[in-house]
């Protein structure tokens, strides 16, 4: 099993923070978070189980 590259975590977290602030938790899009962070949805899910876990990481 490969280990996730944690160097992209700050980009994901910053993108998520902006998305949550702009749209709120319910309307925030993981696809938009990934797009703005420059990562794939697979890369996000390798690090976080979903929106809830991503919100807790903020």
PDB file of C-alpha atoms in Angstrom:
ATOM      1  CA  UNK A   1       0.000   0.000   0.000  1.00  0.00           C
ATOM      2  CA  UNK A   2       1.394   3.401  -0.943  1.00  0.00           C
ATOM      3  CA  UNK A   3       1.721   6.226   1.539  1.00  0.00           C
ATOM      4  CA  UNK A   4      -0.060   9.516   0.813  1.00  0.00           C
ATOM      5  CA  UNK A   5       2.155  12.490  -0.032  1.00  0.00           C
ATOM      6  CA  UNK A   6       1.291  14.856   2.826  1.00  0.00           C
ATOM      7  CA  UNK A   7       2.912  17.866   1.108  1.00  0.00           C
ATOM      8  CA  UNK A   8      -0.351  18.629  -0.708  1.00  0.00           C
ATOM      9  CA  UNK A   9      -2.437  18.662   2.493  1.00  0.00           C
ATOM     10  CA  UNK A  10      -2.019  22.430   3.069  1.00  0.00           C
ATOM     11  CA  UNK A  11      -3.337  23.154  -0.449  1.00  0.00           C
ATOM     12  CA  UNK A  12      -6.369  20.948   0.126  1.00  0.00           C
ATOM     13  CA  UNK A  13      -7.058  22.459   3.543  1.00  0.00           C
ATOM     14  CA  UNK A  14      -6.733  26.044   2.295  1.00  0.00           C
ATOM     15  CA  UNK A  15      -9.001  25.318  -0.656  1.00  0.00           C
ATOM     16  CA  UNK A  16     -11.540  23.667   1.653  1.00  0.00           C
ATOM     17  CA  UNK A  17     -11.459  26.626   4.027  1.00  0.00           C
ATOM     18  CA  UNK A  18     -12.246  29.031   1.194  1.00  0.00           C
ATOM     19  CA  UNK A  19     -15.013  26.797  -0.169  1.00  0.00           C
ATOM     20  CA  UNK A  20     -16.635  26.348   3.252  1.00  0.00           C
ATOM     21  CA  UNK A  21     -16.472  30.094   3.960  1.00  0.00           C
ATOM     22  CA  UNK A  22     -17.967  31.010   0.587  1.00  0.00           C
ATOM     23  CA  UNK A  23     -20.669  28.348   0.291  1.00  0.00           C
ATOM     24  CA  UNK A  24     -21.148  26.861   3.734  1.00  0.00           C
ATOM     25  CA  UNK A  25     -20.616  23.225   4.630  1.00  0.00           C
ATOM     26  CA  UNK A  26     -23.709  21.784   2.945  1.00  0.00           C
ATOM     27  CA  UNK A  27     -23.190  23.547  -0.394  1.00  0.00           C
ATOM     28  CA  UNK A  28     -19.409  23.101  -0.498  1.00  0.00           C
ATOM     29  CA  UNK A  29     -18.245  20.869  -3.335  1.00  0.00           C
ATOM     30  CA  UNK A  30     -15.393  18.389  -2.956  1.00  0.00           C
ATOM     31  CA  UNK A  31     -14.862  18.578  -6.715  1.00  0.00           C
ATOM     32  CA  UNK A  32     -14.446  22.355  -6.480  1.00  0.00           C
ATOM     33  CA  UNK A  33     -12.097  21.992  -3.503  1.00  0.00           C
ATOM     34  CA  UNK A  34      -9.964  19.557  -5.498  1.00  0.00           C
ATOM     35  CA  UNK A  35     -10.000  21.752  -8.597  1.00  0.00           C
ATOM     36  CA  UNK A  36      -8.858  24.812  -6.638  1.00  0.00           C
ATOM     37  CA  UNK A  37      -6.183  22.795  -4.806  1.00  0.00           C
ATOM     38  CA  UNK A  38      -4.913  21.256  -8.050  1.00  0.00           C
ATOM     39  CA  UNK A  39      -5.457  17.669  -6.903  1.00  0.00           C
ATOM     40  CA  UNK A  40      -7.678  14.780  -7.949  1.00  0.00           C
ATOM     41  CA  UNK A  41     -10.658  13.616  -5.910  1.00  0.00           C
ATOM     42  CA  UNK A  42      -8.775  10.351  -5.395  1.00  0.00           C
ATOM     43  CA  UNK A  43      -5.895  12.263  -3.808  1.00  0.00           C
ATOM     44  CA  UNK A  44      -8.335  14.014  -1.476  1.00  0.00           C
ATOM     45  CA  UNK A  45     -10.035  10.769  -0.448  1.00  0.00           C
ATOM     46  CA  UNK A  46      -6.642   9.158   0.180  1.00  0.00           C
ATOM     47  CA  UNK A  47      -6.108  11.790   2.888  1.00  0.00           C
ATOM     48  CA  UNK A  48      -9.619  12.541   4.157  1.00  0.00           C
ATOM     49  CA  UNK A  49     -12.688  10.282   4.416  1.00  0.00           C
ATOM     50  CA  UNK A  50     -15.011  13.067   3.319  1.00  0.00           C
ATOM     51  CA  UNK A  51     -16.220  16.614   3.913  1.00  0.00           C
ATOM     52  CA  UNK A  52     -16.716  16.062   7.632  1.00  0.00           C
ATOM     53  CA  UNK A  53     -13.131  14.957   8.201  1.00  0.00           C
ATOM     54  CA  UNK A  54     -11.862  17.764   6.000  1.00  0.00           C
ATOM     55  CA  UNK A  55     -13.827  20.312   8.042  1.00  0.00           C
ATOM     56  CA  UNK A  56     -12.353  18.888  11.263  1.00  0.00           C
ATOM     57  CA  UNK A  57      -8.847  19.372   9.823  1.00  0.00           C
ATOM     58  CA  UNK A  58      -9.365  23.138   9.545  1.00  0.00           C
TER      59      UNK A  58
END
